[in-house]
PDB file of C-alpha atoms in Angstrom:
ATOM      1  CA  UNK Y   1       0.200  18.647  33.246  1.00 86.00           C
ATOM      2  CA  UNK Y   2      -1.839  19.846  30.631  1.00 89.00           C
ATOM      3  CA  UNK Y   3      -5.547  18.536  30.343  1.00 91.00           C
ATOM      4  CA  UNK Y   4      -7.954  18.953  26.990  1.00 91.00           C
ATOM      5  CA  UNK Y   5     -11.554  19.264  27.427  1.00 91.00           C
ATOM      6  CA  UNK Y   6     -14.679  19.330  24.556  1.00 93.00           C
ATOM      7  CA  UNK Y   7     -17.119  21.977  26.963  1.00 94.00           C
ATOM      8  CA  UNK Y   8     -21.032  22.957  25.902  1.00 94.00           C
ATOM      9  CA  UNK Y   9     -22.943  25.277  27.933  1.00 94.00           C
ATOM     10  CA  UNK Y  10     -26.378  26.547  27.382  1.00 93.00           C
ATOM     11  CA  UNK Y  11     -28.131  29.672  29.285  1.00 92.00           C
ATOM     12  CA  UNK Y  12     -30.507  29.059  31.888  1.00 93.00           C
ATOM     13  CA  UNK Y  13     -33.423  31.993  31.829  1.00 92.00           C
ATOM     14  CA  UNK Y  14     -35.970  32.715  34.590  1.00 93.00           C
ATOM     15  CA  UNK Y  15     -39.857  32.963  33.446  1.00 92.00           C
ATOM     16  CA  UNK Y  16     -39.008  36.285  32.312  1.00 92.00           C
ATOM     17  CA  UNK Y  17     -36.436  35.297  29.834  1.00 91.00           C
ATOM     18  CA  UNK Y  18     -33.372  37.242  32.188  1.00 94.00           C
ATOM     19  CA  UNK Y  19     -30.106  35.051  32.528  1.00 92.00           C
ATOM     20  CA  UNK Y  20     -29.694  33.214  35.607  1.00 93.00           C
ATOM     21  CA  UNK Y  21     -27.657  30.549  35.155  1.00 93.00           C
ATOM     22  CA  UNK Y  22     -24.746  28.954  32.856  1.00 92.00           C
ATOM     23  CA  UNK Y  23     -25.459  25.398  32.697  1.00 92.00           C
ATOM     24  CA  UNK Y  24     -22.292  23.488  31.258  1.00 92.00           C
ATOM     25  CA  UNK Y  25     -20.916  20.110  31.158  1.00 94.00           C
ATOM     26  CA  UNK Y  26     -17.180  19.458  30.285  1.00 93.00           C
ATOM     27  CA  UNK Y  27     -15.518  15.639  29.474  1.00 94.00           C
ATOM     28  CA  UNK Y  28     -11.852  15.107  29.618  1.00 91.00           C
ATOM     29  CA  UNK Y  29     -10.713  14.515  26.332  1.00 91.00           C
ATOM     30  CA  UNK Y  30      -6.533  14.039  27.178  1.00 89.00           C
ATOM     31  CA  UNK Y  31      -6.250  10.625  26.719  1.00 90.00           C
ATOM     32  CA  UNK Y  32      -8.207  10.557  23.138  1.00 91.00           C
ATOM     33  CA  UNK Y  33      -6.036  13.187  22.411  1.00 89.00           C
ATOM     34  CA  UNK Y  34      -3.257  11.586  23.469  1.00 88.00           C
ATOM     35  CA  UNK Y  35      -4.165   8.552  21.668  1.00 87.00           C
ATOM     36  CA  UNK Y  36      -4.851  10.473  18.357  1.00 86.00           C
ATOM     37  CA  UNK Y  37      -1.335  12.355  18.343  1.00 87.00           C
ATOM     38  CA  UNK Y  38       0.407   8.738  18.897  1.00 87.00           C
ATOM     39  CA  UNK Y  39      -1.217   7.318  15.952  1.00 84.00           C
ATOM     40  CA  UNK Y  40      -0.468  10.228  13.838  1.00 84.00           C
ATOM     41  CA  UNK Y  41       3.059   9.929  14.950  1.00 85.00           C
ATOM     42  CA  UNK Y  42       2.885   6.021  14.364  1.00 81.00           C
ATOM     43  CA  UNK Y  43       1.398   6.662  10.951  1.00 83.00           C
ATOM     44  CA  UNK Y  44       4.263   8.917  10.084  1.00 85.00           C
ATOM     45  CA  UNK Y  45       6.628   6.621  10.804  1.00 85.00           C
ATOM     46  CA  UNK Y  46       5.085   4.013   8.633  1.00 76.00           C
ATOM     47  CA  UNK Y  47       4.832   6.015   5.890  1.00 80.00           C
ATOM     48  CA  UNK Y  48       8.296   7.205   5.924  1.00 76.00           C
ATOM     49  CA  UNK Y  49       8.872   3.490   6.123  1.00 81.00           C
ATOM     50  CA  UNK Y  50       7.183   2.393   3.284  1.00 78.00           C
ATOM     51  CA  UNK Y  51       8.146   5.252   1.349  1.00 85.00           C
ATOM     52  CA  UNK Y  52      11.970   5.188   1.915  1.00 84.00           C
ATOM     53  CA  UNK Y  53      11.900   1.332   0.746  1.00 89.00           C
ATOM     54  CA  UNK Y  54      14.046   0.699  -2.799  1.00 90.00           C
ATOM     55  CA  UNK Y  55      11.630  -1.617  -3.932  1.00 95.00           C
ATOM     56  CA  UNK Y  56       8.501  -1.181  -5.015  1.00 96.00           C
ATOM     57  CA  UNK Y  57       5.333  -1.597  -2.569  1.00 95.00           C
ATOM     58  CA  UNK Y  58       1.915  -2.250  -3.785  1.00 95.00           C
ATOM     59  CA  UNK Y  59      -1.168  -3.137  -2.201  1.00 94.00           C
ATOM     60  CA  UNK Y  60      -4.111  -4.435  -4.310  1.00 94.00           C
ATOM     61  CA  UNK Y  61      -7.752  -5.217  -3.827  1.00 94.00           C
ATOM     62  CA  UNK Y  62      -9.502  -8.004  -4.493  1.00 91.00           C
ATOM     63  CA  UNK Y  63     -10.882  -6.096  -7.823  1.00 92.00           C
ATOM     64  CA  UNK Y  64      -6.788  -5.993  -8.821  1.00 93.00           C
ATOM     65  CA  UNK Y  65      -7.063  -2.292  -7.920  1.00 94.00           C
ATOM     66  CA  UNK Y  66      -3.816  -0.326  -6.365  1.00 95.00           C
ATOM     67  CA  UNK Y  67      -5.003   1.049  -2.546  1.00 93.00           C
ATOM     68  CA  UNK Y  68      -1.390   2.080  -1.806  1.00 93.00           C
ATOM     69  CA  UNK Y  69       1.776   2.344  -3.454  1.00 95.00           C
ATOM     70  CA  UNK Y  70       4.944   3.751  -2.540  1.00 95.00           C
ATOM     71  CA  UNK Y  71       7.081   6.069  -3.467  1.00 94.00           C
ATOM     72  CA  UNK Y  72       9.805   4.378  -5.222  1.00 95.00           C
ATOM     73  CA  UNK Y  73       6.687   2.265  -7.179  1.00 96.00           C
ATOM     74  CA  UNK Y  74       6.100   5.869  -8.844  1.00 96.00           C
ATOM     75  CA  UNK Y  75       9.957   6.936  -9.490  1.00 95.00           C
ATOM     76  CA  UNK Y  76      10.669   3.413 -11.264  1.00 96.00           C
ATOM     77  CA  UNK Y  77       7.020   3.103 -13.454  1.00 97.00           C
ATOM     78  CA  UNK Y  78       6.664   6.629 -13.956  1.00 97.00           C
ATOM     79  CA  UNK Y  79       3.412   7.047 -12.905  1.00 96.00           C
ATOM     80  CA  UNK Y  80       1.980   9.440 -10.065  1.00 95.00           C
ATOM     81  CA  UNK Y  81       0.114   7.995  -7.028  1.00 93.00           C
ATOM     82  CA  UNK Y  82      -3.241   9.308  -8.519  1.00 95.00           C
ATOM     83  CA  UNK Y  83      -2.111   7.513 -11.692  1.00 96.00           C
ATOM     84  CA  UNK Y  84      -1.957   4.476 -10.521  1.00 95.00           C
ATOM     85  CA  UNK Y  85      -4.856   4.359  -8.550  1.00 92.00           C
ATOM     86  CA  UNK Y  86      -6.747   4.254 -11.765  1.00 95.00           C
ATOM     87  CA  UNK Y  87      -4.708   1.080 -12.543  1.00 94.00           C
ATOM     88  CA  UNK Y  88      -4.757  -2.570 -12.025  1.00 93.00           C
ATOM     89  CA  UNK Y  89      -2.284  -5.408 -11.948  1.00 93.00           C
ATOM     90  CA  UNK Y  90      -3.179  -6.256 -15.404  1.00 93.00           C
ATOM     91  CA  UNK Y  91      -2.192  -2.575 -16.643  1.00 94.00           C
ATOM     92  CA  UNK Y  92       1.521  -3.169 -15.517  1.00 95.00           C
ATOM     93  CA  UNK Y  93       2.202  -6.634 -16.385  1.00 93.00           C
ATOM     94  CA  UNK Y  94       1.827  -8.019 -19.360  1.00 89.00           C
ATOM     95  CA  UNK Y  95       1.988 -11.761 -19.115  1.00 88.00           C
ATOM     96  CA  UNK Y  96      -0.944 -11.770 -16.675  1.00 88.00           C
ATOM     97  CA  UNK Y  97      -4.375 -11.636 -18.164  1.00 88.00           C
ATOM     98  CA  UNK Y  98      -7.102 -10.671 -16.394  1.00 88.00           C
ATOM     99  CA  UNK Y  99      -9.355 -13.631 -16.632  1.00 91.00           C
ATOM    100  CA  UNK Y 100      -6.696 -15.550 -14.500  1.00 90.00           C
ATOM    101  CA  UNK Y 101      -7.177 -13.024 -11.268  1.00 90.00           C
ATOM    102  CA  UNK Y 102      -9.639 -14.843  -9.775  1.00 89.00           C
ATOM    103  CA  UNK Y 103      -7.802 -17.703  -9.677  1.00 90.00           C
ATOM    104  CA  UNK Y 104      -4.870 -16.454  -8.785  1.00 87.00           C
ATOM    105  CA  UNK Y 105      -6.861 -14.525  -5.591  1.00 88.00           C
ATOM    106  CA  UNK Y 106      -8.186 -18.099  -4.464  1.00 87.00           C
ATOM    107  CA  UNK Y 107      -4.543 -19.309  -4.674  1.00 87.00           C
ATOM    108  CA  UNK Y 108      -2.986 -16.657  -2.713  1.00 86.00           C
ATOM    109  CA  UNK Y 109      -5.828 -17.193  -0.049  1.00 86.00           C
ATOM    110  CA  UNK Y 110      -4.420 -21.031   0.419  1.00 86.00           C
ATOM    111  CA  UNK Y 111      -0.986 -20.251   0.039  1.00 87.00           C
ATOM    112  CA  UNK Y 112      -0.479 -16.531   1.624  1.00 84.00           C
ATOM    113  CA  UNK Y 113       3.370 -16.028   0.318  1.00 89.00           C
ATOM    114  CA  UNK Y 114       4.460 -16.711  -3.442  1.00 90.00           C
ATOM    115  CA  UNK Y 115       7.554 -15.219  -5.538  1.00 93.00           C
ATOM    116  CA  UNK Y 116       6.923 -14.508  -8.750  1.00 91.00           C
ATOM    117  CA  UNK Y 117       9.613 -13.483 -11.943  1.00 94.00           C
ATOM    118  CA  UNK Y 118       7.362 -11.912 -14.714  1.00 95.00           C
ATOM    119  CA  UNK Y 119       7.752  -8.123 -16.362  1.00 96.00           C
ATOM    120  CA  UNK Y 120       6.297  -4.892 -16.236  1.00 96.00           C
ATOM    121  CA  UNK Y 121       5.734  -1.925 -17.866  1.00 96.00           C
ATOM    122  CA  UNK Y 122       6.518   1.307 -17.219  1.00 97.00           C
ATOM    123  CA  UNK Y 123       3.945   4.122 -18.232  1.00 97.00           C
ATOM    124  CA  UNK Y 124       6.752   5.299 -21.141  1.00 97.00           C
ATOM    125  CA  UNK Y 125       5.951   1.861 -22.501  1.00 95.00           C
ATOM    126  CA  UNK Y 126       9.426   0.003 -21.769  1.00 95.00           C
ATOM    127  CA  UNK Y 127       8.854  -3.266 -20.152  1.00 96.00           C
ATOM    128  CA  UNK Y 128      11.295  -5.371 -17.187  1.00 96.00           C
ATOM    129  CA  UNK Y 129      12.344  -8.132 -15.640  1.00 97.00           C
ATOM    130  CA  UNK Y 130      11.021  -7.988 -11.789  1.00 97.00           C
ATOM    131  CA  UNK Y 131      10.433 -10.423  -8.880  1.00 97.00           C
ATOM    132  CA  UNK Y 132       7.658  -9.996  -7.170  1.00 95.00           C
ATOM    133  CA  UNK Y 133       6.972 -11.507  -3.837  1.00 95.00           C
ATOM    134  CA  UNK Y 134       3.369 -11.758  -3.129  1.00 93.00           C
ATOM    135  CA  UNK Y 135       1.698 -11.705   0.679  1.00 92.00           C
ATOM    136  CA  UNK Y 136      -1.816 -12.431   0.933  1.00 92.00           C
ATOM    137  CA  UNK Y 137      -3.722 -10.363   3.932  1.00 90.00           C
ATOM    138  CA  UNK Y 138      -6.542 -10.202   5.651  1.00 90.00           C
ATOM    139  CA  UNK Y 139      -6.780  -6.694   7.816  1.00 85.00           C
ATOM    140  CA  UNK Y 140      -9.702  -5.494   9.361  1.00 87.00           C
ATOM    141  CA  UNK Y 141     -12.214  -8.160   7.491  1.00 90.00           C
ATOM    142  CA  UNK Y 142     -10.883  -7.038   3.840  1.00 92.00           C
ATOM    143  CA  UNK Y 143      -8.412  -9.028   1.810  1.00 93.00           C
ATOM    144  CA  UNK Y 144      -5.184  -7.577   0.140  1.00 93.00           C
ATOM    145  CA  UNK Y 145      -2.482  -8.482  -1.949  1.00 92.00           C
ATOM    146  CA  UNK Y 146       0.956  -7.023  -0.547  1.00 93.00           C
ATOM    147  CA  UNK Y 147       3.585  -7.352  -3.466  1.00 94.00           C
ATOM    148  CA  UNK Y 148       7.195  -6.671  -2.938  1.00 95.00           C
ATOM    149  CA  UNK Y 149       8.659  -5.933  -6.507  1.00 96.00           C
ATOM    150  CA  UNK Y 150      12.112  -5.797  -7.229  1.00 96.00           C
ATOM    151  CA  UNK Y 151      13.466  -4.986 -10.968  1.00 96.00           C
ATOM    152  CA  UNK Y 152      15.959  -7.896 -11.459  1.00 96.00           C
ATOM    153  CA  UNK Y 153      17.370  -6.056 -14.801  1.00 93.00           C
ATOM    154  CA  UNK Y 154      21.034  -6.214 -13.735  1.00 93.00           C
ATOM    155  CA  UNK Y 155      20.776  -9.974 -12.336  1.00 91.00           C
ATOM    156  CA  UNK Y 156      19.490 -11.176 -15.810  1.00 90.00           C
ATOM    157  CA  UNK Y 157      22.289  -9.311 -17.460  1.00 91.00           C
ATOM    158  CA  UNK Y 158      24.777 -10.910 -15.267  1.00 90.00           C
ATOM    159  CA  UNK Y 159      23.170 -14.229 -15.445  1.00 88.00           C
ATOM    160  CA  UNK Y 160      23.461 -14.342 -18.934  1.00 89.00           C
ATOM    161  CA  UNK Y 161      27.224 -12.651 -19.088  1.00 89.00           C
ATOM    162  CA  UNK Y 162      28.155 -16.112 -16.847  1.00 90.00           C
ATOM    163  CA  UNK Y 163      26.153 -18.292 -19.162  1.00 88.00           C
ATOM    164  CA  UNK Y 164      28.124 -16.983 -22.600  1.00 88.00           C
ATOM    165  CA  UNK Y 165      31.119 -17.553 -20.727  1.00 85.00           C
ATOM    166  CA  UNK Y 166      30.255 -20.530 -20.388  1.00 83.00           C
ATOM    167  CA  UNK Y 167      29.587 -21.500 -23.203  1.00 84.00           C
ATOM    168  CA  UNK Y 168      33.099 -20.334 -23.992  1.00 84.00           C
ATOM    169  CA  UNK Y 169      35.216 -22.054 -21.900  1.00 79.00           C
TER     170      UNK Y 169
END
């Protein structure tokens, strides 16, 4: 088996400054090491997760801010990761206005799952129909909003193609 090791040494000199000595200490690093290239690996598979989802993923702050996003959030709103990092909630929907957040936060703390039908917008300005299915989460002492948003464009235009029919029979 292979073993990894993090080794210092320093010299070790006699009165009259002549090498005598090597004095090193080594500690077994394999299992960090280990540890490290598992999480990497578990990382990666999270990410390719997340990113191969066909809705969009966004995490928010407490401050409304995006954290993460995932790919398919970019393809559909047009904007890049870096983009929307300088973004909040507010910037993609609408119908929300930004003095109701804090509210809103407080609510999701009491009741951690909600679904949601409002719109967004895309960055080339056209706006949406989505469902959005809100988690509330608390990781590692810091709060989150987890939304799950799925455009619902082509179940609004079949909902209302049943309704005119209908209204014609």
């Amino acid at each position: 088996s292979i073993s990894h090791f993090v080794v210092a040494t320093c010299p070790v000199l006699d009165s009259d400054g002549k090498l005598t000595a090597i004095f090193g200490i080594a500690r077994d690093i394999t299992a960090e090491q280990k540890a490290h290239f598992e999480l990497a690996a578990s990382e990666k598979r999270f990410h390719t997760l997340f990113d191969s989802a066909t809705d969009m993923i966004m995490v928010a702050d407490r401050d409304a801010r995006f954290i993460d996003i995932n790919r398919n959030t970019c393809e559909t709103l047009g904007y890049t990761r870096e983009e929307m990092a300088h973004l909040s909630i507010m910037d993609l929907d609408p119908q929300f206005p930004r003095e109701r957040w804090a509210a809103h936060w407080e609510q999701s703390r009491l009741r951690p799952y909600r679904l949601i039908e409002t719109v967004h917008r895309a960055k080339d300005g056209r706006t949406f129909p989505v469902e959005v299915a809100v988690n509330f989460l608390e990781l590692e002492g810091k709060e989150f909003h987890c939304a799950y948003v799925r455009d619902i464009s082509e179940r609004r235009r079949v909902e209302e193609a049943l309704r005119a029919s209908d209204r014609k029979l």
